[in-house]
mmCIF file of C-alpha atoms in Angstrom:
data_model
loop_
_atom_site.group_PDB
_atom_site.id
_atom_site.type_symbol
_atom_site.label_atom_id
_atom_site.label_comp_id
_atom_site.label_asym_id
_atom_site.label_seq_id
_atom_site.Cartn_x
_atom_site.Cartn_y
_atom_site.Cartn_z
ATOM 1 C CA MET O 1 -12.980 -7.614 7.648
ATOM 2 C CA GLY O 2 -13.859 -4.371 9.763
ATOM 3 C CA ALA O 3 -16.674 -1.935 10.575
ATOM 4 C CA LEU O 4 -15.649 0.453 7.891
ATOM 5 C CA ASP O 5 -14.352 -2.303 5.697
ATOM 6 C CA PRO O 6 -16.580 -3.161 2.712
ATOM 7 C CA GLU O 7 -15.469 -6.783 2.946
ATOM 8 C CA VAL O 8 -15.979 -7.247 6.575
ATOM 9 C CA ALA O 9 -19.535 -7.077 7.220
ATOM 10 C CA PRO O 10 -20.772 -6.891 10.398
ATOM 11 C CA TRP O 11 -18.251 -7.717 12.452
ATOM 12 C CA ALA O 12 -17.432 -4.494 12.621
ATOM 13 C CA ARG O 13 -19.024 -5.530 10.508
ATOM 14 C CA GLY O 14 -17.001 -6.814 15.397
ATOM 15 C CA GLY O 15 -13.566 -8.158 14.686
ATOM 16 C CA ALA O 16 -13.943 -10.951 17.216
ATOM 17 C CA ALA O 17 -16.813 -12.403 15.264
ATOM 18 C CA GLY O 18 -14.555 -12.781 12.271
ATOM 19 C CA MET O 19 -12.612 -15.376 14.240
ATOM 20 C CA ALA O 20 -15.822 -17.318 14.658
ATOM 21 C CA GLY O 21 -16.109 -17.308 10.923
ATOM 22 C CA ALA O 22 -19.070 -15.293 9.762
ATOM 23 C CA GLY O 23 -17.234 -13.562 7.020
ATOM 24 C CA ALA O 24 -14.743 -10.975 6.203
ATOM 25 C CA GLY O 25 -17.532 -8.859 5.169
ATOM 26 C CA ALA O 26 -18.824 -7.854 7.723
ATOM 27 C CA GLY O 27 -17.235 -4.367 8.109
ATOM 28 C CA ALA O 28 -19.648 -2.102 6.228
ATOM 29 C CA ARG O 29 -22.546 -4.392 6.527
ATOM 30 C CA GLY O 30 -22.672 -4.298 10.277
ATOM 31 C CA GLY O 31 -22.083 -0.576 10.290
ATOM 32 C CA ALA O 32 -24.871 0.022 7.786
ATOM 33 C CA ALA O 33 -27.335 -2.310 9.492
ATOM 34 C CA ALA O 34 -26.570 -1.019 12.967
ATOM 35 C CA GLY O 35 -27.458 2.471 11.842
ATOM 36 C CA VAL O 36 -31.147 1.751 11.319
ATOM 37 C CA GLU O 37 -32.459 1.021 14.808
ATOM 38 C CA ALA O 38 -29.608 2.636 16.747
ATOM 39 C CA ARG O 39 -31.092 6.053 15.923
ATOM 40 C CA ALA O 40 -32.207 8.619 18.434
ATOM 41 C CA ARG O 41 -35.643 7.591 19.741
ATOM 42 C CA ASP O 42 -38.547 9.694 20.922
ATOM 43 C CA PRO O 43 -39.169 10.154 24.658
ATOM 44 C CA PRO O 44 -41.074 7.357 26.430
ATOM 45 C CA PRO O 45 -44.880 7.255 26.304
ATOM 46 C CA ALA O 46 -46.728 9.658 28.545
ATOM 47 C CA HIS O 47 -48.117 6.984 30.919
ATOM 48 C CA ARG O 48 -44.562 6.174 32.015
ATOM 49 C CA VAL O 49 -43.509 9.687 32.932
ATOM 50 C CA HIS O 50 -43.674 10.617 36.592
ATOM 51 C CA PRO O 51 -45.577 13.824 37.451
ATOM 52 C CA ARG O 52 -42.510 15.173 39.231
ATOM 53 C CA HIS O 53 -40.441 14.822 36.075
ATOM 54 C CA PRO O 54 -42.122 16.462 33.098
ATOM 55 C CA ARG O 55 -41.048 15.230 29.703
ATOM 56 C CA PRO O 56 -38.165 17.319 28.324
ATOM 57 C CA ALA O 57 -38.730 19.296 25.183
ATOM 58 C CA ALA O 58 -37.887 17.409 21.998
ATOM 59 C CA GLN O 59 -34.480 18.221 20.615
ATOM 60 C CA PRO O 60 -33.354 17.775 17.018
ATOM 61 C CA SER O 61 -31.454 14.520 16.598
ATOM 62 C CA ALA O 62 -27.715 14.535 16.076
ATOM 63 C CA ARG O 63 -28.222 12.873 12.727
ATOM 64 C CA ARG O 64 -30.589 15.619 11.508
ATOM 65 C CA MET O 65 -28.288 18.374 12.723
ATOM 66 C CA ASP O 66 -25.360 16.619 11.080
ATOM 67 C CA ALA O 67 -27.217 16.278 7.788
ATOM 68 C CA ALA O 68 -28.250 19.910 7.829
ATOM 69 C CA SER O 69 -24.621 20.893 8.296
ATOM 70 C CA GLY O 70 -23.583 18.853 5.300
ATOM 71 C CA GLY O 71 -22.366 15.385 6.231
ATOM 72 C CA LEU O 72 -20.184 13.693 8.781
ATOM 73 C CA GLY O 73 -19.301 16.821 10.672
ATOM 74 C CA SER O 74 -20.711 20.264 11.135
ATOM 75 C CA GLY O 75 -19.425 23.437 9.573
ATOM 76 C CA ASP O 76 -15.656 23.708 9.434
ATOM 77 C CA ASN O 77 -15.239 20.444 11.337
ATOM 78 C CA ALA O 78 -16.723 18.286 8.546
ATOM 79 C CA PRO O 79 -13.418 17.599 6.700
ATOM 80 C CA THR O 80 -11.659 16.897 9.999
ATOM 81 C CA THR O 81 -14.363 14.458 11.094
ATOM 82 C CA GLU O 82 -14.302 12.652 7.761
ATOM 83 C CA ALA O 83 -10.510 12.387 7.911
ATOM 84 C CA LEU O 84 -10.828 10.946 11.418
ATOM 85 C CA PHE O 85 -13.224 8.252 10.185
ATOM 86 C CA VAL O 86 -10.822 7.392 7.353
ATOM 87 C CA ALA O 87 -7.879 7.177 9.775
ATOM 88 C CA LEU O 88 -9.797 4.986 12.232
ATOM 89 C CA GLY O 89 -10.943 2.740 9.401
ATOM 90 C CA ALA O 90 -7.368 2.415 8.152
ATOM 91 C CA GLY O 91 -6.193 1.359 11.605
ATOM 92 C CA VAL O 92 -8.885 -1.300 11.957
ATOM 93 C CA THR O 93 -8.209 -2.535 8.428
ATOM 94 C CA ALA O 94 -4.460 -2.860 9.052
ATOM 95 C CA LEU O 95 -4.965 -4.728 12.326
ATOM 96 C CA SER O 96 -7.481 -7.156 10.826
ATOM 97 C CA HIS O 97 -5.609 -7.721 7.554
ATOM 98 C CA PRO O 98 -3.718 -10.894 8.628
ATOM 99 C CA LEU O 99 -7.089 -12.407 9.538
ATOM 100 C CA LEU O 100 -8.528 -11.644 6.106
ATOM 101 C CA TYR O 101 -5.337 -12.817 4.403
ATOM 102 C CA VAL O 102 -5.429 -16.249 6.037
ATOM 103 C CA LYS O 103 -9.171 -16.528 5.413
ATOM 104 C CA LEU O 104 -8.708 -15.832 1.688
ATOM 105 C CA LEU O 105 -5.980 -18.470 1.317
ATOM 106 C CA ILE O 106 -8.282 -20.996 2.991
ATOM 107 C CA GLN O 107 -11.157 -19.916 0.741
ATOM 108 C CA VAL O 108 -9.162 -20.679 -2.419
ATOM 109 C CA GLY O 109 -8.279 -24.110 -0.991
ATOM 110 C CA HIS O 110 -4.598 -23.582 -0.207
ATOM 111 C CA GLU O 111 -3.673 -26.008 2.585
ATOM 112 C CA PRO O 112 0.157 -26.200 2.734
ATOM 113 C CA MET O 113 0.244 -28.057 6.057
ATOM 114 C CA PRO O 114 -1.151 -31.523 6.811
ATOM 115 C CA PRO O 115 -4.000 -31.953 9.283
ATOM 116 C CA THR O 116 -3.449 -33.181 12.805
ATOM 117 C CA ILE O 117 -5.361 -35.830 14.725
ATOM 118 C CA GLY O 118 -7.553 -34.626 17.577
ATOM 119 C CA THR O 119 -10.662 -35.660 19.446
ATOM 120 C CA ASN O 120 -14.146 -34.179 19.414
ATOM 121 C CA VAL O 121 -16.512 -33.732 22.346
ATOM 122 C CA LEU O 122 -17.582 -37.366 22.032
ATOM 123 C CA GLY O 123 -14.003 -38.591 22.311
ATOM 124 C CA ARG O 124 -13.778 -39.738 18.698
ATOM 125 C CA LYS O 125 -10.644 -39.137 16.666
ATOM 126 C CA VAL O 126 -11.028 -36.470 13.970
ATOM 127 C CA LEU O 127 -8.693 -34.608 11.651
ATOM 128 C CA TYR O 128 -8.199 -30.883 12.237
ATOM 129 C CA LEU O 129 -6.683 -28.504 9.726
ATOM 130 C CA PRO O 130 -4.295 -25.799 10.986
ATOM 131 C CA SER O 131 -5.947 -22.916 12.811
ATOM 132 C CA PHE O 132 -5.474 -19.240 12.004
ATOM 133 C CA PHE O 133 -2.505 -18.914 14.360
ATOM 134 C CA THR O 134 -0.688 -21.935 12.890
ATOM 135 C CA TYR O 135 -1.383 -20.733 9.358
ATOM 136 C CA ALA O 136 -0.170 -17.204 10.166
ATOM 137 C CA LYS O 137 3.006 -18.631 11.699
ATOM 138 C CA TYR O 138 3.618 -20.550 8.475
ATOM 139 C CA ILE O 139 3.257 -17.352 6.412
ATOM 140 C CA VAL O 140 5.783 -15.615 8.672
ATOM 141 C CA GLN O 141 8.227 -18.497 8.144
ATOM 142 C CA VAL O 142 7.910 -18.144 4.358
ATOM 143 C CA ASP O 143 7.609 -14.368 3.851
ATOM 144 C CA GLY O 144 8.536 -12.874 7.214
ATOM 145 C CA LYS O 145 6.258 -10.765 9.381
ATOM 146 C CA ILE O 146 5.764 -8.238 6.597
ATOM 147 C CA GLY O 147 4.278 -11.065 4.554
ATOM 148 C CA LEU O 148 1.156 -11.000 6.718
ATOM 149 C CA PHE O 149 0.319 -7.626 5.160
ATOM 150 C CA ARG O 150 0.512 -8.596 1.495
ATOM 151 C CA GLY O 151 -2.209 -6.746 -0.443
ATOM 152 C CA LEU O 152 -2.839 -4.220 2.335
ATOM 153 C CA SER O 153 -2.273 -1.050 0.278
ATOM 154 C CA PRO O 154 -5.155 -1.526 -2.221
ATOM 155 C CA ARG O 155 -7.399 -2.639 0.634
ATOM 156 C CA LEU O 156 -6.659 0.560 2.567
ATOM 157 C CA MET O 157 -7.441 2.580 -0.551
ATOM 158 C CA SER O 158 -10.662 0.622 -1.071
ATOM 159 C CA ASN O 159 -11.863 1.290 2.470
ATOM 160 C CA ALA O 160 -10.945 4.972 2.324
ATOM 161 C CA LEU O 161 -12.811 5.354 -0.974
ATOM 162 C CA SER O 162 -15.853 3.614 0.510
ATOM 163 C CA THR O 163 -15.850 5.899 3.573
ATOM 164 C CA VAL O 164 -15.476 9.065 1.513
ATOM 165 C CA THR O 165 -18.202 7.904 -0.873
ATOM 166 C CA ARG O 166 -20.686 7.331 1.941
ATOM 167 C CA GLY O 167 -19.890 10.720 3.442
ATOM 168 C CA SER O 168 -20.318 12.453 0.081
ATOM 169 C CA MET O 169 -23.631 10.707 -0.544
ATOM 170 C CA LYS O 170 -24.939 11.916 2.811
ATOM 171 C CA LYS O 171 -24.197 15.448 1.667
ATOM 172 C CA VAL O 172 -25.880 15.005 -1.717
ATOM 173 C CA PHE O 173 -28.802 12.963 -0.357
ATOM 174 C CA PRO O 174 -29.170 14.080 3.269
ATOM 175 C CA PRO O 175 -31.188 11.714 5.454
ATOM 176 C CA ASP O 176 -33.000 14.525 7.280
ATOM 177 C CA GLU O 177 -36.326 13.657 5.666
ATOM 178 C CA ILE O 178 -36.304 10.109 7.049
ATOM 179 C CA GLU O 179 -38.573 9.845 10.086
ATOM 180 C CA GLN O 180 -37.152 8.046 13.087
ATOM 181 C CA VAL O 181 -38.818 4.966 14.539
ATOM 182 C CA SER O 182 -40.698 5.918 17.699
ATOM 183 C CA ASN O 183 -42.029 3.878 20.599
ATOM 184 C CA LYS O 184 -45.404 5.545 19.965
ATOM 185 C CA ASP O 185 -45.665 4.262 16.386
ATOM 186 C CA ASP O 186 -48.030 1.450 15.559
ATOM 187 C CA MET O 187 -46.680 -1.640 13.819
ATOM 188 C CA LYS O 188 -47.538 -0.494 10.296
ATOM 189 C CA THR O 189 -46.056 2.982 10.723
ATOM 190 C CA SER O 190 -42.823 1.790 12.329
ATOM 191 C CA LEU O 191 -42.362 -0.852 9.614
ATOM 192 C CA LYS O 192 -42.648 1.809 6.914
ATOM 193 C CA LYS O 193 -39.949 3.860 8.630
ATOM 194 C CA VAL O 194 -37.616 0.849 8.906
ATOM 195 C CA VAL O 195 -38.152 0.060 5.214
ATOM 196 C CA LYS O 196 -37.390 3.662 4.276
ATOM 197 C CA GLU O 197 -34.220 3.815 6.342
ATOM 198 C CA THR O 198 -33.030 0.399 5.121
ATOM 199 C CA SER O 199 -33.554 1.493 1.527
ATOM 200 C CA TYR O 200 -31.419 4.562 2.180
ATOM 201 C CA GLU O 201 -28.648 2.486 3.763
ATOM 202 C CA MET O 202 -28.838 -0.019 0.907
ATOM 203 C CA MET O 203 -28.366 2.732 -1.667
ATOM 204 C CA MET O 204 -25.249 4.038 0.076
ATOM 205 C CA GLN O 205 -23.794 0.561 0.569
ATOM 206 C CA CYS O 206 -24.323 -0.507 -3.046
ATOM 207 C CA VAL O 207 -22.805 2.671 -4.505
ATOM 208 C CA SER O 208 -19.769 2.555 -2.211
ATOM 209 C CA ARG O 209 -19.316 -1.154 -2.939
ATOM 210 C CA MET O 210 -19.351 -0.634 -6.712
ATOM 211 C CA LEU O 211 -16.833 2.216 -6.600
ATOM 212 C CA ALA O 212 -14.440 0.393 -4.268
ATOM 213 C CA HIS O 213 -14.721 -3.063 -5.879
ATOM 214 C CA PRO O 214 -11.877 -2.628 -8.439
ATOM 215 C CA LEU O 215 -9.432 -2.021 -5.584
ATOM 216 C CA HIS O 216 -10.900 -5.009 -3.751
ATOM 217 C CA VAL O 217 -10.176 -7.209 -6.783
ATOM 218 C CA ILE O 218 -6.572 -5.986 -6.893
ATOM 219 C CA SER O 219 -6.141 -6.656 -3.170
ATOM 220 C CA MET O 220 -7.501 -10.216 -3.482
ATOM 221 C CA ARG O 221 -5.170 -11.024 -6.380
ATOM 222 C CA CYS O 222 -2.136 -9.587 -4.597
ATOM 223 C CA MET O 223 -2.819 -11.865 -1.632
ATOM 224 C CA VAL O 224 -3.432 -15.125 -3.512
ATOM 225 C CA GLN O 225 -0.074 -14.760 -5.263
ATOM 226 C CA PHE O 226 1.289 -16.427 -2.127
ATOM 227 C CA VAL O 227 -0.039 -19.767 -3.448
ATOM 228 C CA GLY O 228 2.078 -19.885 -6.618
ATOM 229 C CA ARG O 229 4.777 -17.456 -5.470
ATOM 230 C CA GLU O 230 3.918 -15.143 -8.394
ATOM 231 C CA ALA O 231 4.615 -11.438 -8.686
ATOM 232 C CA LYS O 232 2.171 -10.477 -11.416
ATOM 233 C CA TYR O 233 0.306 -7.917 -9.314
ATOM 234 C CA SER O 234 2.898 -5.842 -7.487
ATOM 235 C CA GLY O 235 1.367 -2.364 -7.276
ATOM 236 C CA VAL O 236 -1.964 -0.622 -7.652
ATOM 237 C CA LEU O 237 -1.187 1.291 -10.850
ATOM 238 C CA SER O 238 0.574 -1.600 -12.573
ATOM 239 C CA SER O 239 -2.243 -3.943 -11.540
ATOM 240 C CA ILE O 240 -4.829 -1.595 -13.032
ATOM 241 C CA GLY O 241 -2.916 -1.650 -16.317
ATOM 242 C CA LYS O 242 -2.625 -5.463 -16.374
ATOM 243 C CA ILE O 243 -6.306 -6.052 -15.605
ATOM 244 C CA PHE O 244 -7.485 -3.528 -18.200
ATOM 245 C CA LYS O 245 -5.175 -4.966 -20.865
ATOM 246 C CA GLU O 246 -6.053 -8.628 -20.232
ATOM 247 C CA GLU O 247 -9.708 -8.482 -19.184
ATOM 248 C CA GLY O 248 -10.995 -5.070 -20.152
ATOM 249 C CA LEU O 249 -13.209 -2.868 -18.001
ATOM 250 C CA LEU O 250 -15.326 -5.807 -16.801
ATOM 251 C CA GLY O 251 -12.241 -7.337 -15.221
ATOM 252 C CA PHE O 252 -12.445 -4.767 -12.424
ATOM 253 C CA PHE O 253 -15.945 -5.919 -11.479
ATOM 254 C CA VAL O 254 -15.674 -9.708 -11.407
ATOM 255 C CA GLY O 255 -17.378 -11.022 -8.294
ATOM 256 C CA LEU O 256 -19.326 -7.797 -7.749
ATOM 257 C CA ILE O 257 -22.825 -9.274 -8.104
ATOM 258 C CA PRO O 258 -22.572 -11.860 -5.288
ATOM 259 C CA HIS O 259 -21.054 -9.207 -3.011
ATOM 260 C CA LEU O 260 -23.935 -6.813 -3.751
ATOM 261 C CA LEU O 261 -26.521 -9.542 -3.223
ATOM 262 C CA GLY O 262 -24.896 -10.467 0.078
ATOM 263 C CA ASP O 263 -24.963 -6.836 1.231
ATOM 264 C CA VAL O 264 -28.631 -6.413 0.290
ATOM 265 C CA VAL O 265 -29.737 -9.672 1.920
ATOM 266 C CA PHE O 266 -27.753 -8.815 5.050
ATOM 267 C CA LEU O 267 -29.214 -5.319 5.420
ATOM 268 C CA TRP O 268 -32.834 -6.315 4.893
ATOM 269 C CA GLY O 269 -32.601 -9.552 6.849
ATOM 270 C CA CYS O 270 -30.841 -7.982 9.830
ATOM 271 C CA ASN O 271 -33.001 -4.859 10.033
ATOM 272 C CA LEU O 272 -36.380 -6.544 9.527
ATOM 273 C CA LEU O 273 -35.655 -9.408 11.922
ATOM 274 C CA ALA O 274 -34.406 -7.013 14.601
ATOM 275 C CA HIS O 275 -37.434 -4.760 14.057
ATOM 276 C CA PHE O 276 -39.992 -7.548 14.462
ATOM 277 C CA ILE O 277 -38.207 -8.980 17.506
ATOM 278 C CA ASN O 278 -38.034 -5.562 19.158
ATOM 279 C CA ALA O 279 -41.643 -4.780 18.264
ATOM 280 C CA TYR O 280 -43.136 -8.022 19.563
ATOM 281 C CA LEU O 281 -40.747 -9.223 22.280
ATOM 282 C CA VAL O 282 -39.119 -6.146 23.849
ATOM 283 C CA ASP O 283 -41.286 -4.586 26.534
ATOM 284 C CA ASP O 284 -40.834 -0.817 26.899
ATOM 285 C CA SER O 285 -42.127 -1.045 30.473
ATOM 286 C CA VAL O 286 -38.866 -2.710 31.548
ATOM 287 C CA SER O 287 -37.177 -0.209 33.852
ATOM 288 C CA ASP O 288 -34.113 0.298 35.957
ATOM 289 C CA THR O 289 -36.084 1.370 39.007
ATOM 290 C CA PRO O 290 -39.241 0.030 40.720
ATOM 291 C CA GLY O 291 -42.354 1.294 38.995
ATOM 292 C CA GLY O 292 -40.437 2.542 35.962
ATOM 293 C CA LEU O 293 -40.393 6.136 37.247
ATOM 294 C CA GLY O 294 -36.672 6.838 36.985
ATOM 295 C CA ASN O 295 -34.989 9.011 39.596
ATOM 296 C CA ASP O 296 -34.181 12.636 40.291
ATOM 297 C CA GLN O 297 -30.781 12.454 38.642
ATOM 298 C CA ASN O 298 -31.913 10.511 35.560
ATOM 299 C CA PRO O 299 -35.631 10.825 34.845
ATOM 300 C CA GLY O 300 -35.261 8.942 31.561
ATOM 301 C CA SER O 301 -33.707 5.809 33.053
ATOM 302 C CA GLN O 302 -37.018 3.945 32.886
ATOM 303 C CA PHE O 303 -36.474 3.052 29.237
ATOM 304 C CA SER O 304 -32.693 2.569 29.181
ATOM 305 C CA GLN O 305 -32.971 -1.205 29.617
ATOM 306 C CA ALA O 306 -35.318 -1.473 26.648
ATOM 307 C CA LEU O 307 -32.830 0.456 24.519
ATOM 308 C CA ALA O 308 -30.006 -1.810 25.691
ATOM 309 C CA ILE O 309 -32.007 -4.911 24.776
ATOM 310 C CA ARG O 310 -32.707 -3.473 21.340
ATOM 311 C CA SER O 311 -29.002 -2.830 20.743
ATOM 312 C CA TYR O 312 -28.165 -6.427 21.700
ATOM 313 C CA THR O 313 -30.894 -7.669 19.365
ATOM 314 C CA LYS O 314 -29.321 -5.811 16.462
ATOM 315 C CA PHE O 315 -25.884 -7.225 17.300
ATOM 316 C CA VAL O 316 -27.117 -10.818 17.544
ATOM 317 C CA MET O 317 -29.099 -10.510 14.320
ATOM 318 C CA GLY O 318 -26.006 -9.133 12.609
ATOM 319 C CA ILE O 319 -23.999 -12.223 13.590
ATOM 320 C CA ALA O 320 -26.742 -14.661 12.598
ATOM 321 C CA VAL O 321 -27.502 -13.081 9.214
ATOM 322 C CA SER O 322 -23.800 -12.685 8.407
ATOM 323 C CA MET O 323 -23.318 -16.411 8.854
ATOM 324 C CA LEU O 324 -26.203 -17.109 6.488
ATOM 325 C CA THR O 325 -24.882 -14.712 3.827
ATOM 326 C CA TYR O 326 -21.293 -15.986 4.017
ATOM 327 C CA PRO O 327 -21.607 -18.019 0.773
ATOM 328 C CA PHE O 328 -22.114 -14.766 -1.153
ATOM 329 C CA LEU O 329 -18.825 -13.472 0.243
ATOM 330 C CA LEU O 330 -17.015 -16.715 -0.582
ATOM 331 C CA VAL O 331 -18.301 -16.846 -4.165
ATOM 332 C CA GLY O 332 -17.490 -13.172 -4.742
ATOM 333 C CA ASP O 333 -13.908 -13.597 -3.534
ATOM 334 C CA LEU O 334 -13.353 -16.747 -5.582
ATOM 335 C CA MET O 335 -14.658 -15.066 -8.734
ATOM 336 C CA ALA O 336 -12.299 -12.120 -8.147
ATOM 337 C CA VAL O 337 -9.273 -14.410 -8.517
ATOM 338 C CA ASN O 338 -10.655 -17.045 -10.894
ATOM 339 C CA ASN O 339 -8.940 -17.463 -14.271
ATOM 340 C CA CYS O 340 -6.781 -14.361 -13.852
ATOM 341 C CA GLY O 341 -3.473 -16.050 -14.653
ATOM 342 C CA LEU O 342 -2.641 -16.967 -11.060
ATOM 343 C CA GLN O 343 -2.238 -20.534 -9.838
ATOM 344 C CA ALA O 344 -4.852 -20.033 -7.096
ATOM 345 C CA GLY O 345 -7.524 -19.341 -9.722
ATOM 346 C CA LEU O 346 -6.743 -22.266 -12.010
ATOM 347 C CA PRO O 347 -6.960 -26.067 -11.726
ATOM 348 C CA PRO O 348 -6.264 -27.983 -9.550
ATOM 349 C CA TYR O 349 -7.115 -25.313 -6.984
ATOM 350 C CA SER O 350 -10.230 -24.196 -8.816
ATOM 351 C CA PRO O 351 -12.104 -24.929 -12.044
ATOM 352 C CA VAL O 352 -12.532 -22.088 -14.504
ATOM 353 C CA PHE O 353 -16.027 -20.822 -13.710
ATOM 354 C CA LYS O 354 -18.303 -19.440 -16.412
ATOM 355 C CA SER O 355 -20.261 -17.280 -13.933
ATOM 356 C CA TRP O 356 -20.767 -16.779 -10.241
ATOM 357 C CA ILE O 357 -23.810 -19.070 -10.404
ATOM 358 C CA HIS O 358 -21.573 -21.829 -11.811
ATOM 359 C CA CYS O 359 -19.180 -21.242 -8.914
ATOM 360 C CA TRP O 360 -22.033 -21.394 -6.381
ATOM 361 C CA LYS O 361 -23.342 -24.695 -7.803
ATOM 362 C CA TYR O 362 -19.876 -26.226 -7.809
ATOM 363 C CA LEU O 363 -19.242 -25.312 -4.169
ATOM 364 C CA SER O 364 -22.711 -26.519 -3.195
ATOM 365 C CA VAL O 365 -22.142 -29.946 -4.767
ATOM 366 C CA GLN O 366 -18.761 -30.185 -3.024
ATOM 367 C CA GLY O 367 -20.268 -29.121 0.306
ATOM 368 C CA GLN O 368 -17.852 -26.171 0.439
ATOM 369 C CA LEU O 369 -20.184 -23.152 0.557
ATOM 370 C CA PHE O 370 -18.887 -22.277 4.025
ATOM 371 C CA ARG O 371 -15.211 -22.979 3.371
ATOM 372 C CA GLY O 372 -13.102 -20.562 5.382
ATOM 373 C CA SER O 373 -15.968 -19.490 7.633
ATOM 374 C CA SER O 374 -14.150 -20.887 10.684
ATOM 375 C CA LEU O 375 -10.531 -20.068 11.455
ATOM 376 C CA LEU O 376 -10.057 -21.794 14.815
ATOM 377 C CA PHE O 377 -11.587 -25.286 14.777
ATOM 378 C CA ARG O 378 -11.333 -26.514 11.188
ATOM 379 C CA ARG O 379 -12.387 -30.118 10.830
ATOM 380 C CA VAL O 380 -11.553 -32.026 7.652
ATOM 381 C CA SER O 381 -14.722 -32.543 5.623
ATOM 382 C CA SER O 382 -15.873 -36.032 4.653
ATOM 383 C CA GLY O 383 -15.117 -35.370 0.995
ATOM 384 C CA SER O 384 -11.515 -34.337 1.622
ATOM 385 C CA CYS O 385 -8.524 -36.248 0.301
ATOM 386 C CA PHE O 386 -7.194 -36.514 3.850
ATOM 387 C CA ALA O 387 -8.058 -39.650 5.813
ATOM 388 C CA LEU O 388 -7.263 -41.161 9.179
ATOM 389 C CA GLU O 389 -4.608 -43.856 9.123
#
């Protein structure tokens, strides 16, 4: 679940938010959504500029210059810059992998340790399931420390493929024709620009998700083998052969539709909500200095607070929308491992689902659509088999 990680939406998609439980998928989502309103903005309106500090001449944005040069970098530095993004993404993915691993085991319903009795804020006794740290300690006891990184290799390959795909698409479809949202735009004009930019980000996210999804499926199945102690999926190449032989080409894309729907809902929900909040509630007259005139060293400081507020708005909206779209992530992950010959995808852990809609309805009836969304304070649900003595 990381910024460059297709499964980790937003949290990155802010790793700390993953602990709060808004989804492993936050990685690319947050990165894609944050790109819409975090663009370079036009200078402040003329009535806010002090006579002593004339408005500086408009400069081409970094994004436009980057697109004109052909992608993530400029000139000869483009391959180096892209490799740097891949390396940074790999580091974040490796560090966050134990978190995603534990989350997936909880999602499939594997609870190897009994709950403990605790008290809530009202002083009543409640049952708590093991937290992330207790669960991770249990995995170390069974498989050793290296066991926390089961399924990491295909996930690293998936994230690298997603990053390279997005960079290549920026070269083929450069975003230099997309107009940036300006403080001088009226509501209708700025909304059109947000819609255009969100559509562009949605296209890149959907294409990268589809290309990287087969590796995501392999990674999920490698991890859930912990439940039944199987060794069916041991390597990327051998796993590709097994899936193609047993399930055909469609086997590589099980669970893709709910993941795509979650990405689309996240992007549009986050960007439109942040846009309307910034348009109606954020006052551009907010300034760092009295009168909003800036100072000799920084004539543009009069609008820095407004930009800071807008960035916080995008972050908060990313967290809120990610929590609402978590069921899409859960259903997609469960479908990726359902009925694949592993114990975690068969009864009693899970029924054999006919479609992702069947899976969604089943979880909804059981009240489990947010199972695994919290990794710290996990209360036993009322429908659980556990009960207080």
